[in-house]
Tab-separated table of C-alpha atoms in Angstrom:
chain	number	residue	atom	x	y	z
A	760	UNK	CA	120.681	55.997	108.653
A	761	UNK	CA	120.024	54.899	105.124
A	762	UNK	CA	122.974	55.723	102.763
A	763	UNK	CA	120.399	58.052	100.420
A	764	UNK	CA	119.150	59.493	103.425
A	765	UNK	CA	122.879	60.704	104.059
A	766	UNK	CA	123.464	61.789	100.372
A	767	UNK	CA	120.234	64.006	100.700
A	768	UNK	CA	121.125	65.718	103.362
A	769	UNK	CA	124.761	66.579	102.457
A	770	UNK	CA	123.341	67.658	98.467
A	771	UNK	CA	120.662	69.744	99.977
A	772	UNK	CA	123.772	71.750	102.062
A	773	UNK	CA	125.601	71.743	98.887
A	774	UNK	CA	122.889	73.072	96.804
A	775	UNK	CA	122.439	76.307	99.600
A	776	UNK	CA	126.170	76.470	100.337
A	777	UNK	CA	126.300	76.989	96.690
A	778	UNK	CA	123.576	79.575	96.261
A	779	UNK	CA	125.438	81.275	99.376
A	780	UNK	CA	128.672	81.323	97.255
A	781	UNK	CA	127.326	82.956	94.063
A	782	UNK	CA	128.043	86.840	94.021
A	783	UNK	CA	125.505	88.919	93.625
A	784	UNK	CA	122.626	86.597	93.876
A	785	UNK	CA	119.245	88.011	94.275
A	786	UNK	CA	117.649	85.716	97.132
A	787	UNK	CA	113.915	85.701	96.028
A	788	UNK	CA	112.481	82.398	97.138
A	789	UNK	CA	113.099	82.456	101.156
A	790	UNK	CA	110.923	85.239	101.814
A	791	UNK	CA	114.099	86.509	103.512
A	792	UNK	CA	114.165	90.526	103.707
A	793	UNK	CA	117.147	92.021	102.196
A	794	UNK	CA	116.020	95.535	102.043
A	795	UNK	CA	119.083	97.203	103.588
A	796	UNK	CA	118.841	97.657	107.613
A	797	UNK	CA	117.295	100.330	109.312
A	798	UNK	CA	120.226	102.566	110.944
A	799	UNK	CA	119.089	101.818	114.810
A	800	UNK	CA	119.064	97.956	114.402
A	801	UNK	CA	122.673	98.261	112.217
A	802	UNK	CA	123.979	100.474	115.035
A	803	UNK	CA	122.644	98.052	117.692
A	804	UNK	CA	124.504	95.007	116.310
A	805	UNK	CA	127.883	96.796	115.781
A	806	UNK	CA	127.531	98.440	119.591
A	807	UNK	CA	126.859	94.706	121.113
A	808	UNK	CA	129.848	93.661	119.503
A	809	UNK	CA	132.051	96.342	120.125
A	810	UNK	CA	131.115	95.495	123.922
A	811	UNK	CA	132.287	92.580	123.216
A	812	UNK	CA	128.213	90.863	124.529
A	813	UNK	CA	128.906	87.911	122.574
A	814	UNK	CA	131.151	86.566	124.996
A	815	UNK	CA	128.399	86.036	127.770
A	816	UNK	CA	125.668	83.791	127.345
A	817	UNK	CA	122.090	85.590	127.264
A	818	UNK	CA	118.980	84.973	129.631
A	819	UNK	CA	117.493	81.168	128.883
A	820	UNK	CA	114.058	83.243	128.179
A	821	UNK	CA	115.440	86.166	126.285
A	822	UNK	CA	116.687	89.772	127.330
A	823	UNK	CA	113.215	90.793	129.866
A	824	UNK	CA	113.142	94.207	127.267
A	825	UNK	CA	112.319	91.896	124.304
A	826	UNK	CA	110.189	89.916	125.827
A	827	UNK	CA	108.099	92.329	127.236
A	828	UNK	CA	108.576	94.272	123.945
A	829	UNK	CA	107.372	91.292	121.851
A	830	UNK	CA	103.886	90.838	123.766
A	831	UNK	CA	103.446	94.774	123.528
A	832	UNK	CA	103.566	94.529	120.110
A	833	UNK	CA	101.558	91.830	119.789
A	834	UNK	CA	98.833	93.294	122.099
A	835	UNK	CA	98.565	90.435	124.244
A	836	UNK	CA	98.486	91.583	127.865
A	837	UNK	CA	99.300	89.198	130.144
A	838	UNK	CA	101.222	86.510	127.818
A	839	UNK	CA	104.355	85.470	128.251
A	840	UNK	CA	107.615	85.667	125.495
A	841	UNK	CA	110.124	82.890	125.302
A	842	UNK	CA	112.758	83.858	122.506
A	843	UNK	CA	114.064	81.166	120.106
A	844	UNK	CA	116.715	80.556	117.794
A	845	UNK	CA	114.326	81.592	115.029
A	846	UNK	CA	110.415	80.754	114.275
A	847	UNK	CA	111.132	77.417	113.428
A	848	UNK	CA	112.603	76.432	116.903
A	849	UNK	CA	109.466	77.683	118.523
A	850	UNK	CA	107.115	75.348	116.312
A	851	UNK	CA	109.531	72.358	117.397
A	852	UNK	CA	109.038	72.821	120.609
A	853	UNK	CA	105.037	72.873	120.617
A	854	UNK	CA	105.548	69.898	118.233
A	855	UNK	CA	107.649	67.936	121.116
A	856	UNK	CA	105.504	69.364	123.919
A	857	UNK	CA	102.381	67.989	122.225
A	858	UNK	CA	102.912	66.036	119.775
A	859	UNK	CA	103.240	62.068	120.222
A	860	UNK	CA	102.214	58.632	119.165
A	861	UNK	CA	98.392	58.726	118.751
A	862	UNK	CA	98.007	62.310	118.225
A	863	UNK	CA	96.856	64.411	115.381
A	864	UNK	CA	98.027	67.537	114.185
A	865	UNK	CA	95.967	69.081	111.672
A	866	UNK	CA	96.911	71.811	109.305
A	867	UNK	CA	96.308	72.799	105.551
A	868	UNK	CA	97.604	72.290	102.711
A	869	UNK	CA	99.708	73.968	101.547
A	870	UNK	CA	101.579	74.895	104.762
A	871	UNK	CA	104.976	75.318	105.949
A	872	UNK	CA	106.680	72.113	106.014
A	873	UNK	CA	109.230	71.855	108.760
A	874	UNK	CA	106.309	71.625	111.424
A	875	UNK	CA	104.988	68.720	109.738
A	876	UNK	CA	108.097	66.831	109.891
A	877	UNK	CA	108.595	67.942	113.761
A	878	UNK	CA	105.060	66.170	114.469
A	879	UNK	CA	105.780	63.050	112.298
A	880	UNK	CA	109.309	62.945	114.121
A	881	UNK	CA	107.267	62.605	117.268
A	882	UNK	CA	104.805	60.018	116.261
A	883	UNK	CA	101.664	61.946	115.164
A	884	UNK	CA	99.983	61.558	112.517
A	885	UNK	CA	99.478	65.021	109.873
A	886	UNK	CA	96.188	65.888	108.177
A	887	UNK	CA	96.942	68.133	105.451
A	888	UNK	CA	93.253	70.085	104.665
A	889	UNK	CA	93.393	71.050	101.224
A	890	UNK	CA	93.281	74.998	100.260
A	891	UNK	CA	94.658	75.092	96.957
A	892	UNK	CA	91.264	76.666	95.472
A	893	UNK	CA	89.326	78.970	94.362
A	894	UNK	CA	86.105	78.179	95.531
A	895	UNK	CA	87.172	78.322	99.012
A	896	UNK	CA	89.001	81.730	98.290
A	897	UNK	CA	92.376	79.570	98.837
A	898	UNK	CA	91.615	79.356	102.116
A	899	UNK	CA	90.315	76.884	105.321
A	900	UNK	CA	87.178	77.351	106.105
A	901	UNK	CA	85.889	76.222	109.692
A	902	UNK	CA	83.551	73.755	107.910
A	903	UNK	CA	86.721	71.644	106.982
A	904	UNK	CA	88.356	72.378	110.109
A	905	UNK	CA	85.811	71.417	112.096
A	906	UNK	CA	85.554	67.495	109.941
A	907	UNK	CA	88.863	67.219	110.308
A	908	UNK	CA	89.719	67.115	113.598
A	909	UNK	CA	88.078	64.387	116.621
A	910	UNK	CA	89.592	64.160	119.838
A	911	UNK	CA	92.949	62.815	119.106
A	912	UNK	CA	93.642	66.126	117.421
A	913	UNK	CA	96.267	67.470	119.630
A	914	UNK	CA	97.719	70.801	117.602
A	915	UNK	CA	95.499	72.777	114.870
A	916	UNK	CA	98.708	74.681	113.086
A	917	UNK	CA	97.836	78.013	111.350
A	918	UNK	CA	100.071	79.901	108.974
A	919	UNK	CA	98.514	83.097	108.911
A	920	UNK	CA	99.470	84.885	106.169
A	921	UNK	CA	99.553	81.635	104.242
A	922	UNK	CA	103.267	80.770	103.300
A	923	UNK	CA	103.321	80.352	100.039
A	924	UNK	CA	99.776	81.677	98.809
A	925	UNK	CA	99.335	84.842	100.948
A	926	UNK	CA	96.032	84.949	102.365
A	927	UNK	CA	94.895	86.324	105.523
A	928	UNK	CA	92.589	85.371	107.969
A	929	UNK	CA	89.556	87.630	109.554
A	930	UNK	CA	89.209	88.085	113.064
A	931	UNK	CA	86.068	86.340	112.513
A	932	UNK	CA	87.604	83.108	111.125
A	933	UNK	CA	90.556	83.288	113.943
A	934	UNK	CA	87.068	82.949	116.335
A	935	UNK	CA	85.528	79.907	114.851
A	936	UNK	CA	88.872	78.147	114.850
A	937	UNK	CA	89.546	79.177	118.170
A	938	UNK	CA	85.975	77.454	119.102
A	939	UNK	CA	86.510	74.217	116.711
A	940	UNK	CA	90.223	73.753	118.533
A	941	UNK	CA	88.351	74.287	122.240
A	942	UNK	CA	85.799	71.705	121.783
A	943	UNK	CA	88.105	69.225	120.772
A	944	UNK	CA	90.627	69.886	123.229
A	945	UNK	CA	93.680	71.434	120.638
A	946	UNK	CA	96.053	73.728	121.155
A	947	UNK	CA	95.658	75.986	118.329
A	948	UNK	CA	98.963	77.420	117.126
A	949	UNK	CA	99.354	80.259	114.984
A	950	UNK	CA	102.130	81.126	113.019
A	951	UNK	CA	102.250	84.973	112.603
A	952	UNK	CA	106.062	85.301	110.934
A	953	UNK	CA	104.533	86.909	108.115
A	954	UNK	CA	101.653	89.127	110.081
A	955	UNK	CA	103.429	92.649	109.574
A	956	UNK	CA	103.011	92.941	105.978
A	957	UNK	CA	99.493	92.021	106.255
A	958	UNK	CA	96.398	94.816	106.511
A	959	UNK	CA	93.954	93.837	109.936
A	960	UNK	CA	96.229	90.658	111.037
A	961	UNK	CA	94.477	89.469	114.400
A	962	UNK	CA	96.391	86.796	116.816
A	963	UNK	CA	94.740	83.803	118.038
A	964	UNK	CA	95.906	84.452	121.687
A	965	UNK	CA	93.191	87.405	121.452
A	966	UNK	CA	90.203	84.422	120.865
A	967	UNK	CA	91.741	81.960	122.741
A	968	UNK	CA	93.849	83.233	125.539
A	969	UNK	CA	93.914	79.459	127.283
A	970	UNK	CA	94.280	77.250	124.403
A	971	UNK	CA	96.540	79.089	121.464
A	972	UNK	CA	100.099	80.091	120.987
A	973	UNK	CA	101.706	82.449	118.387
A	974	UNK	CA	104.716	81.619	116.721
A	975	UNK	CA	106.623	84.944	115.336
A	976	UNK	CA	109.897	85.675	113.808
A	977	UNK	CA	112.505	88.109	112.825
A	978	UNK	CA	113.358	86.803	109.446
A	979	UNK	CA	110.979	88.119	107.341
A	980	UNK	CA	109.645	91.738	108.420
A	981	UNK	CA	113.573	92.866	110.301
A	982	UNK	CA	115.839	91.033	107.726
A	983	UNK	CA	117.800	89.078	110.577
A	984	UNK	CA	117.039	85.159	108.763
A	985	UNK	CA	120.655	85.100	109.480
A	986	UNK	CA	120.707	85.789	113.002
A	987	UNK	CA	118.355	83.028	114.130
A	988	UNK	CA	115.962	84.876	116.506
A	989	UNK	CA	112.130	84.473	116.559
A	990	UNK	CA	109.544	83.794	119.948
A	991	UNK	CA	106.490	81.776	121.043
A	992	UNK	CA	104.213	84.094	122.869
A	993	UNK	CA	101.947	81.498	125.006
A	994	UNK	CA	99.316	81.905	127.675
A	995	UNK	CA	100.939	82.858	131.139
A	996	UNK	CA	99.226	79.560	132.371
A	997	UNK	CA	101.173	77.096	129.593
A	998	UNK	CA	104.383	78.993	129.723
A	999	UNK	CA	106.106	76.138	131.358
A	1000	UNK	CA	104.620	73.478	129.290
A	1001	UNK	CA	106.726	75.219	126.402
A	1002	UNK	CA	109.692	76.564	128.461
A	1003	UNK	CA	110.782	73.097	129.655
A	1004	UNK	CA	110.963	72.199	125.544
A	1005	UNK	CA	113.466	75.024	124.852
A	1006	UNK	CA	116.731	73.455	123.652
A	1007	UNK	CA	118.375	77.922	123.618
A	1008	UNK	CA	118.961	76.868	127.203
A	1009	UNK	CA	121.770	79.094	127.433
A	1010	UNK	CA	119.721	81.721	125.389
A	1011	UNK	CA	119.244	82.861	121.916
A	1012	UNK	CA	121.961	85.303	120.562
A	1013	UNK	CA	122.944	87.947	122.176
A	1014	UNK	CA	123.992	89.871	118.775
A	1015	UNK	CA	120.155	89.243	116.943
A	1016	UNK	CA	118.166	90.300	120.366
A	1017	UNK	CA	120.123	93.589	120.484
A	1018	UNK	CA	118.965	93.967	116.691
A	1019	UNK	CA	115.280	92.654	117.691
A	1020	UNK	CA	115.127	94.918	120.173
A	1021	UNK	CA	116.130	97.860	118.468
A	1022	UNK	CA	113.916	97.233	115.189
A	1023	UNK	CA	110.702	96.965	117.175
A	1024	UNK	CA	111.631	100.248	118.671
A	1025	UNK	CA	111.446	101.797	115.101
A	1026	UNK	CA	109.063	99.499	113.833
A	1027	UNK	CA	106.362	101.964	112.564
A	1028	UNK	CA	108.541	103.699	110.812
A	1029	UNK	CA	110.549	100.287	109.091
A	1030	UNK	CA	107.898	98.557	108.348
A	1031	UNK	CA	106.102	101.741	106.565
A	1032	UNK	CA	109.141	101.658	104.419
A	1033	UNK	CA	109.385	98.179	103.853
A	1034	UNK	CA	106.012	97.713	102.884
A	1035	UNK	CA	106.081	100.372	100.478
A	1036	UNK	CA	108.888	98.597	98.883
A	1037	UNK	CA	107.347	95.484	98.854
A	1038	UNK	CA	104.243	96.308	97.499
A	1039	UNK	CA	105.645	97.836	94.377
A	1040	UNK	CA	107.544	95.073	93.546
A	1041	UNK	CA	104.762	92.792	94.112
A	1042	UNK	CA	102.984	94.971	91.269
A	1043	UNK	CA	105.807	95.064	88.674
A	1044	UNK	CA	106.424	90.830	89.222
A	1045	UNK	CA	102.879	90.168	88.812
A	1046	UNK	CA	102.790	92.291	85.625
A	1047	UNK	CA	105.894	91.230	84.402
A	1048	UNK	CA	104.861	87.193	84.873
A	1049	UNK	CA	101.487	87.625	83.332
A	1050	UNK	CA	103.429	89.582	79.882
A	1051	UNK	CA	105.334	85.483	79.700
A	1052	UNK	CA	101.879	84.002	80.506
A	1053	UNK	CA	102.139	83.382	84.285
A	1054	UNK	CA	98.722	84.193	86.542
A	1055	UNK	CA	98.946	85.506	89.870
A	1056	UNK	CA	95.839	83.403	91.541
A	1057	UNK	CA	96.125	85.513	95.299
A	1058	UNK	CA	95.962	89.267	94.918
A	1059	UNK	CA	96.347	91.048	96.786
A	1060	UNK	CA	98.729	89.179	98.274
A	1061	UNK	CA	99.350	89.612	102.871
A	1062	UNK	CA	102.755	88.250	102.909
A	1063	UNK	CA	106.222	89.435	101.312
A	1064	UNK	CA	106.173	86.747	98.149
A	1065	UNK	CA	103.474	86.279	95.273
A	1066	UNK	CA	102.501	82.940	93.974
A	1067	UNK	CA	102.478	82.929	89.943
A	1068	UNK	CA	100.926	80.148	88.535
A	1069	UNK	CA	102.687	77.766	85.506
A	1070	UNK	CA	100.400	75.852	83.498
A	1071	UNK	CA	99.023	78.010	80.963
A	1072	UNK	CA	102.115	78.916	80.188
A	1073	UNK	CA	102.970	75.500	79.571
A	1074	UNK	CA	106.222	76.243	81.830
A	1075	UNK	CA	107.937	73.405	84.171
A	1076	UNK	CA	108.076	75.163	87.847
A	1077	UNK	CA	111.853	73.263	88.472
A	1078	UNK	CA	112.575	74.520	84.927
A	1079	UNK	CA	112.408	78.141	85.533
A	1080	UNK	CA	113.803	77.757	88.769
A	1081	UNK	CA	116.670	76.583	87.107
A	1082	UNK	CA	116.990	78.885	84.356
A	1083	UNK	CA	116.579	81.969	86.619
A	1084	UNK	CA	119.081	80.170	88.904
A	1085	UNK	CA	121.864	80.309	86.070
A	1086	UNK	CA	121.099	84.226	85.926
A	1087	UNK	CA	122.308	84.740	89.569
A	1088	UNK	CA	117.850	84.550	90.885
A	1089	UNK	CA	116.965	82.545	93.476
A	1090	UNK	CA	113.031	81.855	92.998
A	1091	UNK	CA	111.326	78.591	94.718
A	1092	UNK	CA	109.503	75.738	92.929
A	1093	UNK	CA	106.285	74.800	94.434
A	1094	UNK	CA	107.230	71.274	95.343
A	1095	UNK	CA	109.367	72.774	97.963
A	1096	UNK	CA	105.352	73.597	99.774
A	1097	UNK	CA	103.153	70.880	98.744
A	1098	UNK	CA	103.728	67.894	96.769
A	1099	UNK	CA	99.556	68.020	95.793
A	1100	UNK	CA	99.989	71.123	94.301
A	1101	UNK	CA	103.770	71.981	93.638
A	1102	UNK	CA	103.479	71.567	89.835
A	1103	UNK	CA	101.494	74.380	89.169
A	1104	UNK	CA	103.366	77.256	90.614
A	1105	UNK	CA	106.465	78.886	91.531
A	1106	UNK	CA	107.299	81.720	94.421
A	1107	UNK	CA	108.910	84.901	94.568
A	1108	UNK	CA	110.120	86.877	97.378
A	1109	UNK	CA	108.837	90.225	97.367
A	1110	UNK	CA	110.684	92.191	100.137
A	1111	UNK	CA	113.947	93.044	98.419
A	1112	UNK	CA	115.647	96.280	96.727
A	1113	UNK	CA	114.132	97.784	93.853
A	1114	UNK	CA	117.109	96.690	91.610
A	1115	UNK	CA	116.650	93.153	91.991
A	1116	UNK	CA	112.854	92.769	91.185
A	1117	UNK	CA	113.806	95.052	88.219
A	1118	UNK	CA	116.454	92.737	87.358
A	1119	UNK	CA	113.666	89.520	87.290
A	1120	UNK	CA	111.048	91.771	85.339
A	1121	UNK	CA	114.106	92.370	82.618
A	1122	UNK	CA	115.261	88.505	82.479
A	1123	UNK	CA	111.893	86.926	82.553
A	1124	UNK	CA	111.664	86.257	78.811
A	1125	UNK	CA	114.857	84.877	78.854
A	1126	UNK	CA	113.897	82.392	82.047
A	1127	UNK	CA	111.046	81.519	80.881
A	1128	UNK	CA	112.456	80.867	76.703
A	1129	UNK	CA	115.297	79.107	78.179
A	1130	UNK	CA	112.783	77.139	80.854
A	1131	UNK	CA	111.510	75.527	77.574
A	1132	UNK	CA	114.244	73.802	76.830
A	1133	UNK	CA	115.555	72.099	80.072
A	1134	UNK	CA	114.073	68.485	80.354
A	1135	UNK	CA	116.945	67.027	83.264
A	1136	UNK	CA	116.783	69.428	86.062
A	1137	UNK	CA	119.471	68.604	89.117
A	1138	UNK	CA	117.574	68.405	92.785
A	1139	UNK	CA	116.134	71.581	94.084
A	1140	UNK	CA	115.411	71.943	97.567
């Protein structure tokens, strides 16, 4: 491995391992969810440890409860669960199953990014369909879809609600995918790890119960990003397909399925809460970002982060990363989502206590004064 190559990796774990290390930091660019733990999942945790469960290894497929807990709350009858070490391991393992020299995999841009490396890694080639704009409501339509792909397109890859710009998807536009990824022979995957803090969110398994897959995690909507637990929820008939790509062969943790478990038990009720809390932060960032000349081009926006957009501010999106970084506020830089379009925005996490969106609101004259000023910003990842 190239010698750069190397020093990239080990500065990008310096740069989080230092972020991990700063007390009191306000984690708002991971979309992480750090409002404080319903009681049943926090008592469901400590009682799996007290057991001592985390000396035994769990089921390869997951606990059966949270499998068959998962597709309930999905409303998929009849699909099958197989629980991962987070969402991302269960969009590596479609990449791996279907992605190799030859193939396509087709998504928009912007996207999430760690799927796109998985299907380079395995020899396909990515077509990024570009969404950053207005006139298509910042979203794909099924007219691109349907020019971009021919029949070397072996994965269509949906984040639905967008990650970073928050839209949503109808039920109607889930259809016409479903029918452009059908008739060229695709597997359509849908990433749903932001779906619970969107209104009318509809799955893809529900069009296209032969030919999709839904990606989901517990990062975002439970808080567990630390835990590592998410699922691919697949048609009973391509379960194996996807099974036989697991690398949890000895099972996700024991400790985060407990907490899984438990939160989806009391997930009406959580998410009701969380939701609440997220939404009014999303209106007091958006307000307080337009008073320092930053627009908000997605409103409302479906997933637990707001994109504010840069230019006419004449604001640097690295800069103010920075300079809210040196206040103990972890926001992202749009480069981090799409190299096209990365220089006009920056993200902010949404879902997170009052006190800490408060605390952005009240420093965002200084970020954005002292964002003026900074020329040499240090890598941001």
């Amino acid at each position: 491995m190239p010698p750069d190559v190397t020093e990239r990796a080990l500065l990008r774990n310096r740069y989080f391992d230092e972020l991990t290390a700063t007390p009191d930091l306000a984690w708002m660019g991971q979309n992480t969810n750090h409002i404080p733990a319903h009681p049943a999942v926090r008592a469901a945790m400590i009682e799996a440890v007290e057991r001592g469960e985390f000396n035994a290894y769990a089921p390869p497929l997951g606990f059966e409860a949270l499998r068959a807990a998962i597709v309930a709350d999905l409303g998929v009858e009849g699909a099958e669960a197989l629980v991962t070490e987070g969402g991302v391991n269960a969009l590596a393992l479609v990449c791996r199953a279907r992605c190799k020299p030859g193939t396509r995999f087709v998504t928009t841009d912007p996207s999430w990014k760690w799927p796109l490396m998985f299907a380079r890694q395995a020899g396909a080639e990515v077509v990024e369909i570009p969404i950053y704009d207005p006139a298509v409501n910042y979203k794909l339509t099924p007219a691109a879809l349907a020019a971009a792909v021919d029949d070397r397109t072996a994965v269509i890859y949906l984040v639905d609600p967008n990650n970073p710009l928050g839209i949503r998807y109808t039920a109607e536009e889930i259809a016409a995918f479903a029918r452009i990824a059908r008739d060229c022979g695709a597997l359509l995957v849908h990433d749903c790890t932001y779906r619970d803090f969107a209104e009318g969110h509809h799955p893809a398994l529900l069009e296209a119960p032969e030919h999709a897959v839904v990606s989901l995690s517990f990062s975002k909507w439970l808080g567990l990003a630390g835990m590592r637990i998410g699922a691919l929820v697949t048609p009973r008939a391509l379960f194996g397909e996807f099974a036989a790509q697991a690398t949890s062969v000895l099972g996700a943790s024991v400790i985060a399925q407990r907490a899984a478990l438990a939160g989806l038990s009391v997930k009406q009720e959580w998410m009701a809460e969380a939701r609440r809390i997220d939404g009014a932060n999303k209106a007091l960032i958006r307000d307080a970002a337009a008073a320092i000349g930053l627009t908000c081009p997605v409103w409302p926006s479906h997933g637990n982060f707001l994109v504010l957009e840069t230019g006419a501010a004449g604001l640097r999106p690295e800069a103010l990363v920075e300079a809210a970084r040196r206040r103990g506020i972890m926001i992202r830089q749009g480069t981090y989502h799409t190299e096209r379009f990365g220089d006009r925005f920056i993200k902010i996490s949404t879902s997170v206590p009052t006190e800490w969106a408060e605390r952005l609101r009240d420093a965002f004259p200084a970020i954005a004064a002292e964002a003026r000023t900074l020329n040499d910003v240090a890598p941001q990842f």
